Amino acid sequence: MSSIPKIVILGAGYGGILTAQRLQKALNYNEADVTLVNRHEYHYFTTHLHMPAAGTDSVEHTRVSISKLIDEFKIDLVKSSVQEIRTQQKKVILEDGTLSYDYLVIALGGEPETFGIPGLDKYAMTIRSINSVRLIREHIEYQFAKYKNDNSAQEHINFVIGGAGFSGIEFVAELADRVPGLCKEYDVDPSMVNIYNVEAAPTALPGFAPELVEHAMNVLTKKGVTFKMGVAIKECLPNAVILATGEEIKASTIVWTGGIRGNRLIEAAGFEAMRGRVKVDEFLRAPGHDNIFIIGDGSLMINPEGRPYPPTAQIAMQQGECCAHNLVASIRNQQPKKFAFSNKGTVASLGKGQGIAVVGDKTYKGWTAAQLKKVVDMRYLFIIGGIPLVLKKGRFR
């Protein structure tokens, strides 16, 4: 029986792929068996999904084959869905088999959090995967086609986006950019199209300075977006939403971007969690489990101000690097290192040629911020795939 420790990584998102890549660089031959489990054969860029969802970019720009990112002589890739995590038995149950582990990395990503709003899970679409954004894009195009056949049905060209965080604002911006082209293609009067962005909080884009938020909302208002701030969605119906004020907005397209929770498999495995997120220790380990690491959307870490870090791609990537370091340290009986988040800046796209950004103590908006967004995207491509991936997937225009 092999005495080589088995490392199993669940999920090939930002955190999982960085963990795998750092492990294959750091581990010596036969020092550990590493298995990466993912539902698909590709890694996709969650922060890009709003563009193909709106139809302003191709799905192919948002994904890359995992086999091009890992050395399959060092990492075993298993394409399967995780069904259950059994910590006492040190096993992971897949849809088509079982994996045993000595060390487990849970990087399963998040799920939409509907906060118990009736009908959201049934009638609203979400921007969470390649397949979901394909569905949204085709649905939007279909609504324009249906409207031409029934001009009295205004709901076909009414669009409600719930949530004005990063995902909501970036999707709204891309949708507003796409509408003129769709109107031209389907002979629809642009003045008839309504895009509503509904947010329960009093302001959009939490974390940005008020003047940047105001700039973003002004840009999008000029593009035709109607904001409804400080009002929650009370109920979602098949072709409408009911707001907390009692107002009903008829819409055949409802997209929910209002929150993310950790994967439900984490709670099902018995970890103490808040909305599916586990408060990990300073080394990214689950409480009471020195051999289990939780990173990305499933982890909960508190910043120096006493608030949870938001679940972003940036933090997941840094957790992946730290997680790999601590796995190697554990195998070699060395001291692990504490996770320390280094904020590289925050950028939000507001559509073609527009954006807002904070880098250090400097703020940017407009064209400059849009270019910074491209730099951030290309930096990630370079980290995981070097110059070839930048040239293949990068946006240079």
Coordinates of C-alpha atoms in Angstrom, one line a residue:
M1 CA 0.0 0.0 0.0
S2 CA 1.3 3.4 -1.0
S3 CA 2.5 5.7 1.9
I4 CA 2.4 8.7 -0.4
P5 CA -0.1 11.2 0.9
K6 CA -3.2 11.8 -1.2
I7 CA -4.3 15.4 -1.8
V8 CA -7.8 15.9 -3.3
I9 CA -8.8 19.3 -4.6
L10 CA -12.5 19.8 -5.2
G11 CA -13.2 22.5 -7.8
A12 CA -11.1 24.1 -10.5
G13 CA -12.2 27.7 -10.0
Y14 CA -9.8 30.6 -9.1
G15 CA -8.8 29.0 -5.8
G16 CA -8.7 25.4 -6.9
I17 CA -6.7 26.0 -10.1
L18 CA -4.1 28.1 -8.3
T19 CA -3.7 25.5 -5.6
A20 CA -3.1 22.8 -8.2
Q21 CA -0.7 24.8 -10.2
R22 CA 1.4 25.8 -7.1
L23 CA 1.4 22.2 -5.9
Q24 CA 2.8 20.9 -9.2
K25 CA 5.6 23.4 -9.0
A26 CA 6.5 22.9 -5.4
L27 CA 6.1 19.1 -4.9
N28 CA 8.9 16.7 -5.7
Y29 CA 8.3 13.5 -7.7
N30 CA 6.4 11.0 -5.7
E31 CA 6.0 13.4 -2.7
A32 CA 2.2 13.3 -3.0
D33 CA -0.6 12.1 -5.2
V34 CA -2.7 15.1 -6.3
T35 CA -6.2 14.8 -7.8
L36 CA -8.3 17.7 -9.1
V37 CA -12.0 17.1 -9.3
N38 CA -14.2 19.4 -11.5
R39 CA -17.6 19.1 -13.1
H40 CA -16.3 20.3 -16.5
E41 CA -13.1 19.8 -18.5
Y42 CA -12.6 23.6 -18.5
H43 CA -11.8 26.4 -16.1
Y44 CA -14.0 29.5 -16.6
F45 CA -13.5 33.1 -15.6
T46 CA -16.4 33.9 -13.3
T47 CA -15.6 37.6 -13.4
H48 CA -16.1 37.6 -17.3
L49 CA -19.5 35.8 -17.4
H50 CA -21.6 39.0 -17.5
M51 CA -20.4 39.7 -21.1
P52 CA -21.4 36.5 -22.8
A53 CA -24.6 36.6 -20.7
A54 CA -25.5 39.9 -22.3
G55 CA -24.2 38.8 -25.7
T56 CA -21.4 41.3 -25.9
D57 CA -18.7 38.7 -26.0
S58 CA -18.1 35.0 -26.9
V59 CA -18.3 32.2 -24.3
E60 CA -15.0 31.0 -25.7
H61 CA -13.3 34.0 -24.3
T62 CA -14.4 33.0 -20.8
R63 CA -13.0 29.5 -20.5
V64 CA -9.9 27.5 -21.0
S65 CA -9.3 23.7 -21.0
I66 CA -7.9 22.6 -17.6
S67 CA -5.5 20.2 -19.4
K68 CA -3.8 23.3 -20.8
L69 CA -3.3 24.7 -17.2
I70 CA -2.0 21.7 -15.4
D71 CA 0.7 19.0 -15.9
E72 CA -1.3 15.8 -16.1
F73 CA 1.8 13.8 -15.2
K74 CA 1.7 15.5 -11.8
I75 CA -2.1 16.2 -11.3
D76 CA -4.8 13.7 -12.0
L77 CA -7.9 15.4 -13.4
V78 CA -11.2 13.7 -12.6
K79 CA -14.3 15.1 -14.4
S80 CA -17.2 14.4 -12.1
S81 CA -19.6 16.1 -9.7
V82 CA -19.2 15.9 -6.0
Q83 CA -22.1 14.3 -4.2
E84 CA -20.9 14.1 -0.6
I85 CA -17.9 14.8 1.6
R86 CA -17.4 12.3 4.5
T87 CA -14.8 13.8 6.8
Q88 CA -14.8 10.9 9.3
Q89 CA -14.0 8.4 6.6
K90 CA -11.7 10.8 4.7
K91 CA -13.7 10.1 1.5
V92 CA -15.4 12.1 -1.2
I93 CA -18.4 10.6 -2.9
L94 CA -18.6 11.4 -6.6
E95 CA -21.4 10.8 -9.0
D96 CA -19.4 7.8 -10.5
G97 CA -17.1 6.7 -7.8
T98 CA -15.3 7.4 -4.5
L99 CA -12.0 9.2 -3.7
S100 CA -10.1 8.8 -0.4
Y101 CA -7.8 11.5 0.8
D102 CA -5.2 12.5 3.4
Y103 CA -5.6 16.2 2.6
L104 CA -8.7 17.8 1.2
V105 CA -9.0 21.2 -0.4
I106 CA -12.7 22.4 -0.7
A107 CA -12.8 25.0 -3.5
L108 CA -16.3 24.3 -4.8
G109 CA -17.3 27.9 -5.4
G110 CA -20.6 29.5 -4.4
E111 CA -24.3 29.3 -5.1
P112 CA -26.9 32.1 -5.6
E113 CA -28.3 33.3 -2.2
T114 CA -31.9 34.1 -2.6
F115 CA -32.5 35.1 1.0
G116 CA -35.8 33.1 1.0
I117 CA -37.5 35.5 -1.5
P118 CA -40.4 33.5 -2.9
G119 CA -40.1 32.5 -6.5
L120 CA -36.5 33.7 -7.1
D121 CA -35.0 30.2 -7.2
K122 CA -37.8 29.1 -9.6
Y123 CA -38.2 32.1 -12.0
A124 CA -35.0 34.1 -11.9
M125 CA -31.9 33.3 -13.9
T126 CA -28.4 33.5 -12.5
I127 CA -25.0 34.3 -13.9
R128 CA -23.0 31.4 -12.4
S129 CA -21.8 29.1 -15.2
I130 CA -21.1 28.8 -18.9
N131 CA -24.4 27.0 -19.4
S132 CA -26.4 29.6 -17.4
V133 CA -25.0 32.5 -19.4
R134 CA -25.8 30.8 -22.7
L135 CA -29.4 30.4 -21.5
I136 CA -29.6 34.1 -20.5
R137 CA -28.2 35.3 -23.9
E138 CA -30.6 33.1 -25.9
H139 CA -33.5 34.0 -23.7
I140 CA -32.9 37.8 -24.2
E141 CA -32.7 37.4 -28.0
Y142 CA -35.9 35.3 -27.9
Q143 CA -37.7 38.0 -26.0
F144 CA -36.9 40.6 -28.7
A145 CA -38.2 38.2 -31.3
K146 CA -41.4 37.5 -29.4
Y147 CA -42.0 41.2 -28.9
K148 CA -42.0 41.7 -32.7
N149 CA -44.8 39.1 -32.9
D150 CA -46.8 40.6 -30.1
N151 CA -46.1 44.4 -29.7
S152 CA -48.6 44.7 -26.9
A153 CA -46.6 42.5 -24.6
Q154 CA -44.3 45.1 -23.1
E155 CA -42.8 42.6 -20.6
H156 CA -40.8 40.9 -23.3
I157 CA -38.5 43.9 -23.5
N158 CA -38.6 44.8 -19.8
F159 CA -35.5 43.5 -18.0
V160 CA -35.1 43.3 -14.2
I161 CA -31.7 42.7 -12.6
G162 CA -31.8 42.1 -8.9
G163 CA -28.7 43.3 -7.1
A164 CA -26.4 46.2 -7.7
G165 CA -23.1 44.7 -6.6
F166 CA -20.3 43.9 -9.0
S167 CA -22.1 41.2 -11.0
G168 CA -25.3 43.2 -11.2
I169 CA -23.8 46.5 -12.3
E170 CA -21.4 44.9 -14.8
F171 CA -24.2 42.8 -16.4
V172 CA -26.5 45.8 -16.5
A173 CA -23.8 47.8 -18.3
E174 CA -23.2 45.1 -20.9
L175 CA -26.9 44.6 -21.4
A176 CA -27.4 48.4 -22.0
D177 CA -24.6 48.3 -24.5
R178 CA -26.2 45.3 -26.3
V179 CA -29.7 46.8 -26.5
P180 CA -29.1 49.2 -29.4
G181 CA -27.9 46.3 -31.6
L182 CA -30.8 44.1 -30.6
C183 CA -33.2 46.9 -31.4
K184 CA -31.7 47.3 -34.8
E185 CA -31.7 43.6 -35.5
Y186 CA -35.3 43.0 -34.4
D187 CA -36.7 46.4 -35.5
V188 CA -37.7 47.5 -32.0
D189 CA -37.9 51.1 -30.9
P190 CA -35.1 51.5 -28.3
S191 CA -37.3 53.9 -26.3
M192 CA -39.6 51.0 -25.6
V193 CA -36.9 48.9 -23.8
N194 CA -36.6 49.1 -20.0
I195 CA -33.7 47.9 -17.9
Y196 CA -34.4 48.0 -14.1
N197 CA -31.7 47.5 -11.5
V198 CA -33.2 46.8 -8.1
E199 CA -31.2 46.9 -4.9
A200 CA -32.3 46.6 -1.3
A201 CA -29.3 48.5 0.0
P202 CA -29.3 52.3 -0.2
T203 CA -26.4 52.4 -2.6
A204 CA -24.8 50.4 -5.4
L205 CA -21.3 48.9 -5.6
P206 CA -20.4 48.5 -1.9
G207 CA -16.7 49.2 -1.2
F208 CA -16.4 52.1 -3.7
A209 CA -16.2 55.7 -2.7
P210 CA -19.6 57.6 -3.0
E211 CA -18.2 59.8 -5.9
L212 CA -17.3 56.7 -7.9
V213 CA -20.7 55.1 -7.3
E214 CA -22.4 58.3 -8.4
H215 CA -20.3 58.4 -11.5
A216 CA -21.2 54.7 -12.3
M217 CA -24.9 55.3 -11.8
N218 CA -24.8 58.4 -14.0
V219 CA -23.0 56.6 -16.8
L220 CA -25.6 53.7 -16.7
T221 CA -28.6 56.0 -16.3
K222 CA -27.5 57.7 -19.6
K223 CA -27.3 54.3 -21.2
G224 CA -31.0 53.8 -20.3
V225 CA -30.8 52.0 -16.9
T226 CA -33.5 52.8 -14.3
F227 CA -32.2 52.3 -10.7
K228 CA -34.5 51.4 -7.8
M229 CA -32.3 51.7 -4.8
G230 CA -33.2 51.0 -1.2
V231 CA -36.1 48.7 -2.2
A232 CA -36.1 45.0 -1.9
I233 CA -37.7 42.4 -4.2
K234 CA -40.5 40.9 -2.2
E235 CA -41.6 38.2 -4.6
C236 CA -40.6 36.9 -8.0
L237 CA -43.4 35.7 -10.4
P238 CA -43.1 34.0 -13.8
N239 CA -43.3 37.3 -15.6
A240 CA -42.9 40.0 -12.9
V241 CA -41.3 41.0 -9.7
I242 CA -43.2 42.5 -6.7
L243 CA -41.2 45.1 -4.8
A244 CA -41.4 45.8 -1.1
T245 CA -43.3 49.0 -1.9
G246 CA -46.0 46.9 -3.5
E247 CA -45.0 48.0 -7.0
E248 CA -45.2 45.3 -9.7
I249 CA -42.7 45.4 -12.6
K250 CA -43.8 43.2 -15.5
A251 CA -40.7 41.5 -17.1
S252 CA -40.1 38.2 -18.9
T253 CA -36.4 38.4 -18.1
I254 CA -35.4 38.5 -14.4
V255 CA -31.7 38.0 -13.6
W256 CA -30.7 37.6 -9.9
T257 CA -27.2 38.8 -8.9
G258 CA -28.0 39.7 -5.3
G259 CA -25.9 37.4 -3.3
I260 CA -23.6 34.4 -3.1
R261 CA -23.5 31.7 -0.4
G262 CA -21.1 28.8 0.0
N263 CA -21.7 25.4 -1.6
R264 CA -24.4 23.4 0.2
L265 CA -22.2 20.3 0.3
I266 CA -20.1 22.1 3.0
E267 CA -23.0 22.3 5.4
A268 CA -24.1 18.8 4.5
A269 CA -20.6 17.6 5.5
G270 CA -21.1 18.8 9.0
F271 CA -19.0 21.9 9.0
E272 CA -20.3 24.8 11.1
A273 CA -21.2 27.4 8.5
M274 CA -22.9 30.7 7.9
R275 CA -24.7 30.8 4.6
G276 CA -22.5 27.9 3.5
R277 CA -19.3 29.7 4.4
V278 CA -16.9 28.2 7.1
K279 CA -14.8 30.5 9.3
V280 CA -11.4 29.0 8.6
D281 CA -8.3 29.5 10.7
E282 CA -5.4 31.7 9.8
F283 CA -3.9 28.9 7.8
L284 CA -7.1 28.3 5.8
R285 CA -8.0 25.1 7.7
A286 CA -11.5 24.1 8.7
P287 CA -12.0 24.2 12.5
G288 CA -11.1 20.8 14.0
H289 CA -9.6 19.5 10.8
D290 CA -5.8 20.1 10.3
N291 CA -6.0 18.2 7.0
I292 CA -9.0 20.1 5.4
F293 CA -8.6 23.5 3.8
I294 CA -11.5 25.6 2.6
I295 CA -10.9 28.4 0.1
G296 CA -12.8 30.7 -2.1
D297 CA -16.6 31.3 -1.8
G298 CA -16.9 28.6 0.9
S299 CA -14.4 30.2 3.3
L300 CA -15.1 33.0 5.7
M301 CA -12.2 35.2 6.9
I302 CA -12.4 38.4 8.9
N303 CA -10.5 41.5 7.9
P304 CA -8.6 43.8 10.3
E305 CA -11.7 46.0 10.5
G306 CA -13.7 43.1 11.9
R307 CA -15.8 42.5 8.7
P308 CA -15.8 39.4 6.5
Y309 CA -13.7 39.7 3.3
P310 CA -16.0 39.7 0.3
P311 CA -15.7 36.5 -1.8
T312 CA -13.8 37.8 -4.8
A313 CA -11.6 36.2 -7.4
Q314 CA -8.6 38.1 -6.0
I315 CA -8.9 36.6 -2.5
A316 CA -9.6 33.1 -3.9
M317 CA -6.4 33.3 -6.0
Q318 CA -4.3 34.4 -3.0
Q319 CA -5.9 31.7 -0.8
G320 CA -5.0 29.1 -3.5
E321 CA -1.3 30.1 -3.4
C322 CA -1.2 30.1 0.4
C323 CA -3.1 26.8 0.6
A324 CA -0.6 25.0 -1.7
H325 CA 2.3 26.4 0.4
N326 CA 0.7 25.0 3.6
L327 CA -0.1 21.6 2.1
V328 CA 3.6 21.3 1.1
A329 CA 4.6 22.5 4.6
S330 CA 2.4 19.9 6.3
I331 CA 3.7 17.1 4.2
R332 CA 7.3 18.1 5.0
N333 CA 6.6 18.8 8.7
Q334 CA 7.4 22.5 8.2
Q335 CA 5.7 25.6 9.7
P336 CA 2.7 26.7 7.7
K337 CA 2.3 30.4 6.9
K338 CA -0.6 32.6 7.9
F339 CA -2.9 33.9 5.1
A340 CA -2.6 37.7 4.6
F341 CA -4.7 39.3 2.0
S342 CA -2.9 41.8 -0.2
N343 CA -5.4 44.1 -2.0
K344 CA -4.2 44.7 -5.5
G345 CA -7.1 47.1 -6.2
T346 CA -10.7 47.0 -7.3
V347 CA -12.1 47.5 -10.8
A348 CA -15.7 47.5 -12.0
S349 CA -16.6 47.6 -15.7
L350 CA -19.4 49.9 -16.8
G351 CA -19.5 48.6 -20.4
K352 CA -17.5 49.5 -23.4
G353 CA -14.8 52.1 -22.7
Q354 CA -16.1 52.8 -19.2
G355 CA -15.3 51.8 -15.6
I356 CA -14.3 52.8 -12.1
A357 CA -11.3 51.6 -10.2
V358 CA -9.5 52.0 -6.9
V359 CA -5.7 51.1 -6.8
G360 CA -4.1 51.9 -3.5
D361 CA -5.2 55.4 -2.5
K362 CA -5.9 56.5 -6.1
T363 CA -9.2 56.4 -7.9
Y364 CA -9.9 56.2 -11.6
K365 CA -12.9 56.4 -13.8
G366 CA -13.9 56.3 -17.5
W367 CA -11.5 55.1 -20.2
T368 CA -8.5 54.8 -17.8
A369 CA -10.5 52.5 -15.5
A370 CA -11.6 50.4 -18.4
Q371 CA -8.0 49.9 -19.5
L372 CA -7.1 48.9 -15.9
K373 CA -9.8 46.3 -16.1
K374 CA -8.1 44.8 -19.2
V375 CA -4.8 44.8 -17.4
V376 CA -6.3 43.0 -14.4
D377 CA -7.8 40.4 -16.7
M378 CA -4.6 39.9 -18.6
R379 CA -2.6 39.6 -15.4
Y380 CA -4.7 36.7 -14.3
L381 CA -4.4 35.0 -17.7
F382 CA -0.6 35.4 -17.4
I383 CA -0.5 33.9 -13.9
I384 CA -2.4 30.8 -14.9
G385 CA -1.2 30.3 -18.5
G386 CA 1.7 32.6 -19.3
I387 CA 2.0 34.7 -22.5
P388 CA 0.4 32.2 -24.8
L389 CA -2.9 32.4 -22.8
V390 CA -2.7 36.2 -22.7
L391 CA -2.4 36.3 -26.5
K392 CA -5.2 33.8 -27.0
K393 CA -7.8 35.1 -24.5
G394 CA -6.7 38.6 -23.7
R395 CA -8.7 41.7 -24.8
F396 CA -6.4 44.2 -26.5
R397 CA -9.1 46.5 -28.0

